[in-house]
């Protein structure tokens, strides 16, 4: 205690025995940890601040807000909430559809999830689309459609935007989907059984077959769900395992008495006590997506019971806060025996297993990186690897994609895509060498700027990630990830592509950047199969990849870069194909453009329309009209003033 500064000692003597929040600071005054306590006097770094609250619940809310505000380095850090996906089903829509969203809103729609990965969410979406006949197209696509799409042809959509569809029957399908996603399988099975028999009795055998297939799909899903029913209620079960500053949280979702999903999350550099780590996880997991005048609501469904592996100091305030969010009583239970205790034991075992697997995987990757360093004679351990690939379509829509791997795992926040400009401004005419030189010159220039802590004046990156945000694409580029250069840069190609990369690096004075290229397997002139091989600067003969685990890391990076560049090129082509001539009109935004297309049509129709007709379009003003007539002269082009609205 005597080693503490006198300021801290003075504060400790005057701490109140009341609920509140404490903020630990380092010598520079930076907040390094935010915590809560029933009694601030019972909790005791170079400095601390305390904030007294009226209750434990207020302390929990204040702690959550301060952690978000200050991002202290010793607090529990979970994955960014953008990674949690849900499925949205607006049952009050005339023709409901199901799709993936990142954050539930208070809009009256039903939300299902969260899903621990985009893959799990989209797999569920695919299962629903395959067996339950709901439309998959957006409202705009459905309104513009003149004939049924492929989904209708393969019997997965009744095409409500084109064909005559029984709205009541369609609504029943949507309700069945809601039951399916809510894991109310018993109720849904009874419902579908009755519908199948009714359809068969009225000789609608094709419809009866649809219900039969849905019943089979439900049965198959239930086969993979372990029954733990002792009362059939929904509950979330928390498991926890920790060694030193690394821990794992496991969460078992029990729905309708069956295990619907098991999710594990790592907690790294953990300094907080075990109970605080679990409290912080629950607060972050169920935290509201937004607050409005009606008050906050949970971003995720909260069951009536949450089973915990240990007592929490903040249990009272946490339970009160969760109950308020959920709109019903939420019980936090630490079971000592019986089926509930067995569920917690199962969750703890899952947490331990995940922690062990993650540690083993980390050790394996370390060994592979060391062997890769030795094999390629690299000056540094290649913890971060980047790889470039070029994709184009007949010499047009040329895109360069760069992917990153950190410790053998895709680092999607560092993925980058570049529109290749070329000498003509429309790519390089299929010249991969020129494209590689251009893209790497821009990438390396960014890296050089990062070394000198400078930011380039203009943005060299013209396109980044896919907005779909699934597991295959990053949701957005992380500006904090920076442009610093990797330990090893890999080029998809052979000696020629490697030579272009070396030229781009040396032009900027980057003589210390480790480079190599990896060529795909092919046949030589003698008909012999040449396996993947790696080319190094200054070395005549390539290194065969074969099945060496360390070298396979480079093949994985190459394959990922190839996939990512193709996706980027497809997006660019799609943007061009679906571009509207209205896109270039100054002041005409997306909503105005859609309104014009719906009410009048394209520029040709606009040229025939009178000013009065254009101004009658919702959202179109005189300012829009002037800009539109300047771009597409119409019958009123010679008038000094457009007609009044």
Coordinates of C-alpha atoms in Angstrom, one line a residue:
X1 CA 0.0 0.0 0.0
X2 CA 2.9 2.4 0.8
X3 CA 4.1 2.1 -2.8
X4 CA 1.0 3.8 -4.0
X5 CA 1.1 7.5 -4.7
X6 CA -0.2 9.7 -2.0
X7 CA -3.1 10.9 -4.1
X8 CA -4.4 7.3 -4.5
X9 CA -4.0 6.6 -0.7
X10 CA -6.0 9.7 0.0
X11 CA -8.8 8.6 -2.4
X12 CA -8.8 5.1 -0.9
X13 CA -9.4 6.4 2.6
X14 CA -12.5 8.3 1.3
X15 CA -14.1 5.6 -0.9
X16 CA -17.8 5.2 -0.1
X17 CA -19.4 1.8 0.7
X18 CA -21.9 2.3 -2.1
X19 CA -22.5 0.7 -5.6
X20 CA -20.6 2.4 -8.3
X21 CA -17.9 2.3 -11.0
X22 CA -14.1 2.7 -10.6
X23 CA -11.7 3.7 -13.3
X24 CA -8.0 2.7 -13.0
X25 CA -5.5 4.9 -14.7
X26 CA -1.8 4.7 -15.6
X27 CA 0.8 7.4 -15.0
X28 CA -0.2 9.2 -18.2
X29 CA -3.8 9.4 -17.0
X30 CA -5.1 6.9 -19.6
X31 CA -8.0 4.8 -18.4
X32 CA -6.8 1.1 -18.5
X33 CA -9.6 -0.6 -16.7
X34 CA -13.3 0.1 -15.8
X35 CA -15.0 -2.0 -13.2
X36 CA -18.1 -2.0 -11.0
X37 CA -18.6 -3.0 -7.4
X38 CA -21.4 -3.3 -4.8
X39 CA -19.1 -1.5 -2.5
X40 CA -16.4 0.9 -3.9
X41 CA -14.5 0.7 -0.6
X42 CA -14.0 -3.0 -1.1
X43 CA -12.3 -2.5 -4.5
X44 CA -9.0 -1.1 -4.7
X45 CA -3.0 1.5 -9.5
X46 CA -1.1 5.0 -10.3
X47 CA -4.5 6.7 -10.0
X48 CA -8.2 5.9 -9.9
X49 CA -11.5 7.7 -10.2
X50 CA -14.8 6.6 -8.7
X51 CA -18.4 7.3 -9.7
X52 CA -21.1 6.5 -7.2
X53 CA -24.5 5.2 -8.5
X54 CA -27.9 4.7 -6.9
X55 CA -28.0 1.0 -7.6
X56 CA -26.1 -2.0 -9.0
X57 CA -28.1 -1.8 -12.2
X58 CA -27.0 1.8 -12.8
X59 CA -23.4 0.8 -12.1
X60 CA -23.7 -2.0 -14.7
X61 CA -25.1 0.4 -17.4
X62 CA -22.5 3.1 -16.5
X63 CA -19.7 0.6 -16.7
X64 CA -20.9 -0.7 -20.1
X65 CA -21.0 2.9 -21.5
X66 CA -17.6 3.8 -20.1
X67 CA -16.0 0.7 -21.5
X68 CA -17.4 1.5 -25.0
X69 CA -16.2 5.1 -24.6
X70 CA -12.7 4.6 -23.4
X71 CA -11.9 1.1 -24.7
X72 CA -9.6 0.2 -21.8
X73 CA -6.9 -2.3 -22.7
X74 CA -7.5 -4.5 -19.7
X75 CA -11.2 -4.9 -20.0
X76 CA -12.8 -7.9 -21.6
X77 CA -12.8 -7.5 -25.4
X78 CA -15.2 -9.5 -27.4
X79 CA -15.5 -9.7 -31.2
X80 CA -17.0 -6.6 -32.8
X81 CA -20.8 -6.9 -32.7
X82 CA -20.9 -6.5 -36.5
X83 CA -19.8 -10.1 -36.6
X84 CA -23.1 -11.3 -35.1
X85 CA -25.7 -11.9 -37.7
X86 CA -29.4 -12.4 -37.4
X87 CA -32.2 -13.3 -39.8
X88 CA -35.0 -10.8 -40.3
X89 CA -38.6 -11.9 -41.1
X90 CA -41.2 -9.1 -41.3
X91 CA -44.5 -11.0 -40.9
X92 CA -46.6 -7.9 -41.4
X93 CA -45.3 -7.4 -45.0
X94 CA -47.7 -8.4 -47.8
X95 CA -45.1 -10.9 -49.1
X96 CA -42.6 -11.6 -46.2
X97 CA -39.1 -12.7 -47.1
X98 CA -36.2 -13.8 -44.9
X99 CA -32.7 -12.2 -45.1
X100 CA -29.5 -11.6 -43.2
X101 CA -29.0 -8.4 -41.1
X102 CA -26.2 -7.3 -38.8
X103 CA -28.2 -5.6 -36.2
X104 CA -31.8 -6.1 -35.1
X105 CA -34.0 -3.0 -35.0
X106 CA -37.2 -2.2 -33.2
X107 CA -39.3 -2.2 -36.4
X108 CA -41.9 -4.9 -35.6
X109 CA -40.2 -7.6 -37.6
X110 CA -39.2 -11.0 -36.1
X111 CA -35.4 -11.5 -35.6
X112 CA -33.7 -14.9 -35.2
X113 CA -30.2 -15.5 -34.0
X114 CA -27.6 -14.3 -33.3
X115 CA -25.5 -16.7 -35.3
X116 CA -21.8 -17.1 -34.2
X117 CA -20.6 -16.9 -37.8
X118 CA -21.9 -15.7 -41.1
X119 CA -21.6 -19.2 -42.5
X120 CA -24.0 -20.5 -39.9
X121 CA -26.5 -17.7 -40.6
X122 CA -26.4 -18.3 -44.4
X123 CA -26.6 -22.0 -44.0
X124 CA -29.8 -21.6 -42.1
X125 CA -31.1 -19.1 -44.7
X126 CA -30.3 -21.6 -47.4
X127 CA -32.2 -24.3 -45.6
X128 CA -35.2 -22.1 -45.3
X129 CA -35.1 -21.0 -48.9
X130 CA -34.8 -24.6 -50.0
X131 CA -37.8 -26.0 -48.1
X132 CA -40.1 -23.1 -47.4
X133 CA -41.4 -21.2 -50.4
X134 CA -40.7 -17.6 -49.6
X135 CA -39.5 -15.0 -52.1
X136 CA -35.7 -14.2 -52.0
X137 CA -35.8 -11.0 -54.1
X138 CA -35.9 -7.5 -52.7
X139 CA -39.0 -5.3 -52.9
X140 CA -37.5 -3.3 -55.7
X141 CA -36.6 -6.4 -57.7
X142 CA -40.1 -7.9 -57.2
X143 CA -41.8 -4.7 -58.3
X144 CA -39.7 -4.6 -61.5
X145 CA -40.0 -8.2 -62.4
X146 CA -42.0 -9.1 -65.4
X147 CA -41.6 -12.9 -65.4
X148 CA -40.8 -15.6 -62.8
X149 CA -37.1 -16.1 -61.8
X150 CA -35.1 -19.2 -61.5
X151 CA -36.2 -19.8 -57.9
X152 CA -39.8 -20.2 -59.3
X153 CA -38.6 -22.6 -61.9
X154 CA -37.0 -24.9 -59.3
X155 CA -40.1 -24.8 -57.1
X156 CA -38.6 -22.6 -54.3
X157 CA -40.8 -19.5 -54.8
X158 CA -44.4 -19.1 -55.9
X159 CA -43.4 -15.8 -57.7
X160 CA -45.9 -13.5 -55.9
X161 CA -44.7 -10.5 -57.9
X162 CA -45.8 -12.1 -61.2
X163 CA -48.2 -15.0 -60.6
X164 CA -51.5 -15.1 -58.8
X165 CA -50.6 -16.4 -55.3
X166 CA -52.9 -17.1 -52.4
X167 CA -51.9 -14.4 -49.8
X168 CA -53.3 -16.5 -46.9
X169 CA -51.3 -19.6 -48.0
X170 CA -48.1 -17.5 -48.3
X171 CA -48.7 -16.0 -44.9
X172 CA -48.9 -19.6 -43.5
X173 CA -45.6 -20.4 -45.0
X174 CA -44.0 -17.3 -43.3
X175 CA -45.5 -18.4 -40.0
X176 CA -44.1 -21.9 -40.5
X177 CA -40.6 -20.3 -41.1
X178 CA -41.0 -18.4 -37.8
X179 CA -41.8 -21.6 -35.9
X180 CA -38.8 -23.4 -37.5
X181 CA -36.4 -20.6 -36.7
X182 CA -37.7 -20.4 -33.1
X183 CA -36.9 -24.2 -32.7
X184 CA -40.6 -24.8 -32.0
X185 CA -40.3 -28.0 -34.0
X186 CA -43.0 -30.1 -32.2
X187 CA -45.6 -27.4 -32.9
X188 CA -44.4 -27.0 -36.4
X189 CA -44.4 -30.8 -37.1
X190 CA -48.0 -31.1 -35.9
X191 CA -49.0 -28.1 -38.0
X192 CA -47.3 -29.4 -41.2
X193 CA -48.8 -32.8 -40.6
X194 CA -52.3 -31.4 -40.5
X195 CA -51.6 -29.3 -43.6
X196 CA -50.2 -32.3 -45.5
X197 CA -53.2 -34.5 -44.7
X198 CA -55.6 -31.7 -45.6
X199 CA -53.8 -31.2 -49.0
X200 CA -53.9 -34.9 -49.7
X201 CA -57.6 -35.2 -48.9
X202 CA -58.4 -32.4 -51.3
X203 CA -56.3 -34.1 -54.0
X204 CA -53.6 -31.3 -54.0
X205 CA -50.8 -33.9 -54.1
X206 CA -48.1 -31.5 -55.2
X207 CA -48.8 -29.3 -52.2
X208 CA -48.9 -32.3 -49.9
X209 CA -45.4 -33.2 -51.3
X210 CA -44.1 -29.8 -50.3
X211 CA -45.3 -30.3 -46.7
X212 CA -43.8 -33.8 -46.7
X213 CA -40.4 -32.4 -47.7
X214 CA -40.6 -29.8 -45.0
X215 CA -41.3 -32.4 -42.4
X216 CA -38.3 -34.4 -43.6
X217 CA -36.1 -31.3 -43.3
X218 CA -37.3 -30.7 -39.8
X219 CA -36.6 -34.3 -38.8
X220 CA -33.1 -34.0 -40.2
X221 CA -32.3 -30.9 -38.3
X222 CA -33.6 -32.4 -35.1
X223 CA -31.3 -35.4 -35.6
X224 CA -28.4 -33.1 -35.0
X225 CA -29.8 -31.6 -31.9
X226 CA -29.2 -33.3 -28.5
X227 CA -32.4 -33.5 -26.4
X228 CA -31.8 -32.1 -22.9
X229 CA -35.5 -31.6 -22.1
X230 CA -36.6 -31.6 -18.5
X231 CA -39.2 -28.8 -18.9
X232 CA -39.1 -27.8 -22.6
X233 CA -38.1 -24.2 -21.8
X234 CA -35.6 -21.9 -23.6
X235 CA -32.5 -21.1 -21.7
X236 CA -28.9 -19.9 -22.3
X237 CA -26.1 -21.8 -20.5
X238 CA -22.7 -20.2 -19.9
X239 CA -19.5 -22.2 -19.6
X240 CA -16.0 -20.8 -18.6
X241 CA -12.4 -22.0 -18.7
X242 CA -9.3 -20.1 -17.9
X243 CA -5.5 -20.5 -17.6
X244 CA -3.5 -17.4 -16.8
X245 CA -4.7 -14.5 -18.9
X246 CA -6.3 -16.6 -21.7
X247 CA -9.9 -17.8 -21.2
X248 CA -12.7 -19.2 -23.2
X249 CA -16.5 -18.6 -22.9
X250 CA -18.9 -21.2 -24.1
X251 CA -22.6 -20.5 -24.6
X252 CA -25.1 -23.3 -25.2
X253 CA -28.5 -22.2 -26.6
X254 CA -31.3 -24.5 -25.5
X255 CA -34.5 -23.9 -27.4
X256 CA -37.6 -26.0 -26.7
X257 CA -35.6 -28.4 -24.6
X258 CA -33.0 -29.1 -27.2
X259 CA -29.5 -27.8 -27.8
X260 CA -29.9 -25.6 -30.8
X261 CA -26.3 -24.2 -31.0
X262 CA -23.0 -24.1 -29.1
X263 CA -20.8 -21.1 -29.5
X264 CA -17.3 -20.5 -28.0
X265 CA -15.4 -17.2 -27.8
X266 CA -11.8 -16.5 -26.7
X267 CA -10.9 -13.9 -24.2
X268 CA -7.3 -12.8 -24.6
X269 CA -5.1 -10.8 -22.2
X270 CA -7.7 -11.2 -19.5
X271 CA -6.8 -9.3 -16.3
X272 CA -10.3 -9.2 -14.7
X273 CA -11.5 -11.7 -12.1
X274 CA -13.5 -14.6 -13.5
X275 CA -16.9 -13.4 -12.4
X276 CA -16.2 -9.9 -13.9
X277 CA -15.2 -11.5 -17.2
X278 CA -18.5 -13.4 -17.3
X279 CA -20.5 -10.3 -16.3
X280 CA -18.8 -8.3 -19.0
X281 CA -19.5 -10.9 -21.6
X282 CA -23.2 -11.1 -20.7
X283 CA -23.5 -7.3 -20.7
X284 CA -21.8 -7.1 -24.2
X285 CA -23.7 -10.1 -25.6
X286 CA -27.2 -8.8 -24.8
X287 CA -26.5 -5.1 -25.0
X288 CA -29.1 -3.1 -26.9
X289 CA -28.4 -2.2 -30.5
X290 CA -29.8 1.3 -29.9
X291 CA -31.8 3.4 -27.6
X292 CA -34.7 5.6 -28.5
X293 CA -37.6 7.5 -26.9
X294 CA -39.3 4.3 -26.0
X295 CA -36.2 3.1 -24.0
X296 CA -33.6 0.4 -24.8
X297 CA -34.4 -3.1 -25.8
X298 CA -32.1 -6.1 -26.1
X299 CA -30.4 -6.6 -29.4
X300 CA -30.7 -10.4 -29.0
X301 CA -33.5 -12.6 -27.6
X302 CA -33.1 -13.2 -23.8
X303 CA -34.6 -16.3 -22.4
X304 CA -36.3 -16.4 -19.0
X305 CA -33.4 -18.3 -17.5
X306 CA -29.6 -18.0 -17.9
X307 CA -27.4 -20.7 -16.2
X308 CA -24.1 -19.6 -14.8
X309 CA -20.9 -21.5 -13.8
X310 CA -20.3 -19.3 -10.7
X311 CA -21.8 -16.6 -8.5
X312 CA -21.4 -13.1 -9.9
X313 CA -20.9 -10.1 -7.7
X314 CA -23.0 -8.1 -10.1
X315 CA -25.7 -10.7 -10.3
X316 CA -28.5 -8.6 -8.8
X317 CA -28.0 -5.6 -11.0
X318 CA -27.3 -7.7 -14.1
X319 CA -30.5 -9.7 -13.6
X320 CA -32.5 -6.5 -13.1
X321 CA -31.0 -4.9 -16.3
X322 CA -31.6 -8.0 -18.4
X323 CA -35.2 -8.3 -17.2
X324 CA -35.8 -4.7 -18.3
X325 CA -34.2 -5.3 -21.7
X326 CA -36.2 -8.6 -22.2
X327 CA -39.5 -7.3 -21.1
X328 CA -39.9 -10.3 -18.7
X329 CA -38.3 -11.7 -15.6
X330 CA -34.8 -13.1 -16.3
X331 CA -33.4 -15.5 -13.6
X332 CA -29.6 -15.9 -13.3
X333 CA -29.1 -19.3 -11.8
X334 CA -26.0 -21.1 -10.5
X335 CA -27.2 -24.7 -10.3
X336 CA -25.7 -27.1 -7.8
X337 CA -27.2 -30.4 -8.9
X338 CA -29.6 -31.9 -11.4
X339 CA -30.1 -31.4 -15.1
X340 CA -29.3 -27.7 -15.0
X341 CA -26.0 -28.5 -13.3
X342 CA -25.2 -31.1 -16.0
X343 CA -25.9 -28.4 -18.7
X344 CA -23.4 -26.0 -17.0
X345 CA -20.8 -28.9 -16.8
X346 CA -21.3 -29.5 -20.5
X347 CA -20.8 -25.8 -21.3
X348 CA -17.6 -25.8 -19.1
X349 CA -16.3 -28.8 -21.0
X350 CA -17.0 -27.1 -24.3
X351 CA -15.1 -24.0 -23.1
X352 CA -12.1 -26.2 -22.0
X353 CA -12.1 -28.1 -25.3
X354 CA -12.2 -24.9 -27.3
X355 CA -9.4 -23.4 -25.2
X356 CA -7.2 -26.5 -25.7
X357 CA -7.9 -26.7 -29.4
X358 CA -7.0 -23.0 -29.8
X359 CA -3.8 -23.3 -27.9
X360 CA -2.8 -26.4 -29.8
X361 CA -3.6 -24.7 -33.1
X362 CA -1.5 -21.7 -32.0
X363 CA 1.5 -23.9 -31.3
X364 CA 1.1 -25.7 -34.6
X365 CA 1.0 -22.5 -36.6
X366 CA 4.1 -21.2 -34.7
X367 CA 6.1 -24.3 -35.8
X368 CA 4.9 -24.0 -39.4
X369 CA 6.0 -20.3 -39.5
X370 CA 9.4 -21.2 -38.2
X371 CA 9.8 -23.9 -40.9
X372 CA 8.6 -21.4 -43.5
X373 CA 11.2 -18.9 -42.4
X374 CA 13.9 -21.5 -42.6
X375 CA 12.8 -22.8 -46.0
X376 CA 12.6 -19.4 -47.6
X377 CA 15.6 -18.0 -45.7
X378 CA 13.5 -15.1 -44.4
X379 CA 15.0 -12.4 -42.1
X380 CA 11.9 -12.3 -40.0
X381 CA 9.3 -14.8 -38.8
X382 CA 6.5 -14.4 -41.3
X383 CA 3.7 -13.8 -38.9
X384 CA 1.9 -11.5 -41.4
X385 CA 1.8 -12.6 -45.0
X386 CA 0.1 -10.7 -47.9
X387 CA -0.7 -12.1 -51.3
X388 CA -1.7 -10.4 -54.6
X389 CA -3.7 -11.7 -57.5
X390 CA -5.0 -10.0 -60.6
X391 CA -8.4 -10.7 -62.2
X392 CA -9.9 -9.3 -65.4
X393 CA -12.5 -10.2 -68.0
X394 CA -11.1 -10.1 -71.5
X395 CA -8.7 -7.3 -70.5
X396 CA -11.5 -5.2 -69.0
X397 CA -12.7 -4.7 -65.4
X398 CA -9.2 -5.4 -64.2
X399 CA -8.9 -5.7 -60.4
X400 CA -6.0 -6.3 -58.1
X401 CA -6.8 -8.0 -54.8
X402 CA -4.5 -8.3 -51.8
X403 CA -5.3 -10.6 -48.9
X404 CA -3.6 -11.0 -45.6
X405 CA -2.9 -13.8 -43.1
X406 CA -1.8 -13.2 -39.6
X407 CA -0.4 -16.2 -37.8
X408 CA -1.8 -18.5 -40.5
X409 CA -5.3 -17.1 -40.2
X410 CA -7.0 -14.8 -42.8
X411 CA -6.8 -11.2 -41.5
X412 CA -9.8 -9.8 -43.4
X413 CA -9.6 -6.3 -42.0
X414 CA -6.4 -6.0 -44.0
X415 CA -7.9 -7.2 -47.3
X416 CA -7.6 -4.6 -50.1
X417 CA -8.9 -4.4 -53.7
X418 CA -7.7 -2.0 -56.3
X419 CA -9.2 -0.9 -59.6
X420 CA -6.4 -1.1 -62.1
X421 CA -6.3 2.1 -64.1
X422 CA -3.7 1.3 -66.8
X423 CA -2.7 3.7 -69.5
X424 CA -6.2 3.8 -71.0
X425 CA -8.0 4.3 -67.8
X426 CA -9.9 1.0 -68.3
X427 CA -7.5 -1.6 -67.0
X428 CA -4.4 -2.9 -68.8
X429 CA -5.8 -4.8 -71.6
X430 CA -5.1 -8.1 -70.0
X431 CA -1.4 -7.4 -69.2
X432 CA -1.0 -9.0 -65.8
X433 CA 2.6 -7.8 -65.5
X434 CA 1.6 -4.2 -65.9
X435 CA -1.3 -4.7 -63.5
X436 CA 0.9 -6.2 -60.8
X437 CA 3.4 -3.4 -61.2
X438 CA 0.7 -0.7 -60.9
X439 CA -1.1 -2.3 -57.9
X440 CA 2.1 -3.1 -56.0
X441 CA 3.5 0.4 -56.6
X442 CA 0.4 1.8 -55.0
X443 CA 0.4 -0.7 -52.2
X444 CA 4.1 -0.3 -51.5
X445 CA 3.8 3.5 -51.6
X446 CA 1.2 3.2 -48.8
X447 CA 3.5 1.0 -46.9
X448 CA 6.4 3.5 -47.2
X449 CA 4.1 6.3 -46.1
X450 CA 3.2 4.2 -43.0
X451 CA 6.8 3.7 -42.2
X452 CA 7.4 7.5 -42.1
X453 CA 4.0 8.0 -40.3
X454 CA 2.6 10.0 -43.3
X455 CA -0.8 9.8 -44.8
X456 CA -1.1 10.1 -48.6
X457 CA -3.1 13.1 -49.8
X458 CA -5.3 11.1 -52.1
X459 CA -6.9 7.7 -51.7
X460 CA -5.2 5.0 -53.8
X461 CA -7.6 2.4 -52.8
X462 CA -10.7 2.7 -55.0
X463 CA -12.7 -0.4 -54.0
X464 CA -12.7 -2.5 -50.8
X465 CA -14.9 -5.2 -49.4
X466 CA -18.1 -6.8 -50.4
X467 CA -21.1 -5.1 -48.6
X468 CA -22.7 -8.5 -48.0
X469 CA -20.5 -9.0 -45.0
X470 CA -20.5 -12.8 -45.0
X471 CA -17.7 -15.0 -43.9
X472 CA -16.1 -14.8 -47.3
X473 CA -15.7 -11.1 -47.3
X474 CA -14.8 -8.5 -44.7
X475 CA -17.6 -6.2 -43.8
X476 CA -15.3 -3.2 -44.0
X477 CA -11.7 -2.3 -44.1
X478 CA -10.3 -1.4 -40.7
X479 CA -8.5 2.0 -40.9
X480 CA -6.7 1.1 -37.7
X481 CA -5.2 -2.0 -39.4
X482 CA -3.0 0.5 -41.3
X483 CA -0.9 0.0 -44.4
X484 CA 2.3 -1.2 -42.8
X485 CA 4.1 -3.8 -44.9
X486 CA 4.0 -7.5 -44.1
X487 CA 6.8 -9.8 -43.1
X488 CA 6.4 -11.6 -46.5
X489 CA 4.7 -10.6 -49.7
X490 CA 3.6 -13.3 -52.0
X491 CA 2.7 -12.8 -55.7
X492 CA 0.4 -15.2 -57.6
X493 CA 2.5 -16.2 -60.6
X494 CA 6.0 -17.2 -61.8
X495 CA 9.3 -15.5 -62.5
X496 CA 7.8 -12.7 -64.6
X497 CA 5.3 -11.6 -62.0
X498 CA 8.0 -11.8 -59.3
X499 CA 10.2 -9.5 -61.4
X500 CA 7.5 -6.9 -61.6
X501 CA 7.0 -7.0 -57.8
X502 CA 10.8 -6.6 -57.3
X503 CA 10.8 -3.7 -59.7
X504 CA 7.9 -2.0 -57.9
X505 CA 9.6 -2.4 -54.5
X506 CA 13.1 -1.3 -55.6
X507 CA 11.6 1.8 -57.4
X508 CA 10.5 3.0 -54.0
X509 CA 13.7 1.9 -52.2
X510 CA 12.2 -1.1 -50.5
X511 CA 15.2 -3.4 -50.7
X512 CA 14.5 -5.1 -47.4
X513 CA 10.9 -6.4 -48.2
X514 CA 10.8 -10.2 -48.4
X515 CA 9.1 -11.3 -51.7
X516 CA 8.3 -14.6 -53.4
X517 CA 5.9 -15.9 -56.0
X518 CA 3.9 -19.1 -56.2
X519 CA 3.0 -20.6 -59.5
X520 CA 0.1 -23.0 -60.0
X521 CA 0.6 -26.6 -61.0
X522 CA 0.7 -27.2 -64.8
X523 CA 2.1 -29.5 -67.4
X524 CA 5.5 -28.8 -69.1
X525 CA 6.2 -29.4 -72.8
X526 CA 7.1 -33.0 -72.1
X527 CA 3.6 -33.6 -70.6
X528 CA 5.0 -33.9 -67.0
X529 CA 2.9 -32.4 -64.2
X530 CA 4.7 -29.6 -62.4
X531 CA 3.3 -29.1 -58.9
X532 CA 2.9 -25.8 -57.2
X533 CA 6.3 -24.1 -57.0
X534 CA 7.8 -21.1 -55.2
X535 CA 10.2 -18.6 -56.8
X536 CA 12.6 -16.6 -54.8
X537 CA 14.5 -13.5 -55.9
X538 CA 18.0 -14.3 -57.1
X539 CA 17.3 -18.1 -57.1
X540 CA 17.2 -19.9 -60.4
X541 CA 15.3 -23.1 -59.5
X542 CA 11.9 -23.0 -57.8
X543 CA 11.0 -24.8 -54.6
X544 CA 8.3 -27.4 -55.0
X545 CA 5.4 -27.0 -52.5
X546 CA 4.5 -30.7 -52.4
X547 CA 2.8 -31.5 -49.1
X548 CA 5.0 -29.5 -46.8
X549 CA 2.7 -28.0 -44.2
X550 CA 4.7 -24.8 -44.0
X551 CA 4.7 -24.1 -47.7
X552 CA 1.1 -24.9 -48.0
X553 CA 0.4 -21.7 -46.1
X554 CA 1.5 -19.8 -49.2
X555 CA -0.8 -22.0 -51.4
X556 CA -3.7 -21.2 -49.1
X557 CA -2.9 -17.4 -49.3
X558 CA -2.6 -17.7 -53.1
X559 CA -6.0 -19.5 -53.4
X560 CA -7.7 -17.0 -51.1
X561 CA -6.3 -14.1 -53.2
X562 CA -7.5 -15.7 -56.4
X563 CA -11.0 -16.2 -54.9
X564 CA -11.1 -12.6 -53.5
X565 CA -9.9 -11.0 -56.8
X566 CA -12.6 -12.9 -58.8
X567 CA -15.3 -11.7 -56.4
X568 CA -14.0 -8.1 -56.6
X569 CA -14.0 -8.3 -60.4
X570 CA -17.5 -9.7 -60.5
X571 CA -18.7 -6.9 -58.2
X572 CA -17.2 -4.3 -60.5
X573 CA -18.8 -5.8 -63.6
X574 CA -22.1 -6.0 -61.8
X575 CA -21.9 -2.4 -60.8
X576 CA -21.3 -1.4 -64.4
X577 CA -24.1 -3.6 -65.8
X578 CA -26.6 -2.2 -63.3
X579 CA -25.5 1.4 -63.4
X580 CA -28.1 3.9 -64.4
X581 CA -27.5 7.0 -66.6
X582 CA -29.0 9.0 -63.7
X583 CA -25.9 8.1 -61.6
X584 CA -23.9 10.9 -63.1
X585 CA -26.5 13.6 -62.5
X586 CA -25.4 16.0 -59.8
X587 CA -27.7 16.1 -56.8
X588 CA -29.8 13.1 -57.8
X589 CA -29.4 10.5 -55.0
X590 CA -30.3 6.9 -54.8
X591 CA -33.9 7.5 -53.6
X592 CA -34.6 10.1 -56.2
X593 CA -33.2 7.9 -58.9
X594 CA -35.4 5.0 -57.9
X595 CA -38.4 7.3 -57.7
X596 CA -37.7 8.5 -61.3
X597 CA -37.2 5.0 -62.6
X598 CA -40.5 3.8 -61.0
X599 CA -42.6 6.8 -62.0
X600 CA -41.2 7.8 -65.4
X601 CA -38.5 5.4 -66.5
X602 CA -35.0 5.9 -68.0
X603 CA -33.5 9.0 -69.6
X604 CA -35.3 8.4 -72.9
X605 CA -38.7 8.5 -71.2
X606 CA -37.5 11.5 -69.2
X607 CA -36.8 13.4 -72.4
X608 CA -40.4 12.9 -73.5
X609 CA -41.9 13.8 -70.1
X610 CA -43.1 17.3 -69.3
X611 CA -41.7 19.4 -66.5
X612 CA -45.0 19.0 -64.6
X613 CA -44.7 15.2 -64.8
X614 CA -41.1 15.2 -63.6
X615 CA -41.9 17.5 -60.7
X616 CA -44.9 15.3 -59.7
X617 CA -42.4 12.5 -58.9
X618 CA -42.1 12.3 -55.1
X619 CA -38.8 13.9 -53.9
X620 CA -38.1 15.7 -57.1
X621 CA -37.5 19.4 -56.7
X622 CA -36.9 22.3 -59.2
X623 CA -33.2 21.9 -58.4
X624 CA -33.3 18.2 -59.5
X625 CA -35.3 19.2 -62.6
X626 CA -32.6 21.8 -63.7
X627 CA -29.9 19.2 -63.3
X628 CA -31.9 16.5 -65.1
X629 CA -32.7 18.8 -68.1
X630 CA -29.0 19.8 -68.3
X631 CA -28.0 16.2 -68.6
X632 CA -31.0 15.0 -70.7
X633 CA -32.7 17.9 -72.6
X634 CA -36.4 17.5 -72.9
X635 CA -39.4 19.3 -74.4
X636 CA -39.0 22.2 -72.0
X637 CA -35.2 22.6 -72.7
X638 CA -35.7 26.0 -74.4
X639 CA -38.1 27.4 -71.7
X640 CA -36.6 30.0 -69.4
X641 CA -38.3 28.6 -66.4
X642 CA -39.8 25.2 -65.6
X643 CA -43.5 25.1 -64.7
X644 CA -44.4 25.6 -61.1
X645 CA -45.1 22.6 -59.0

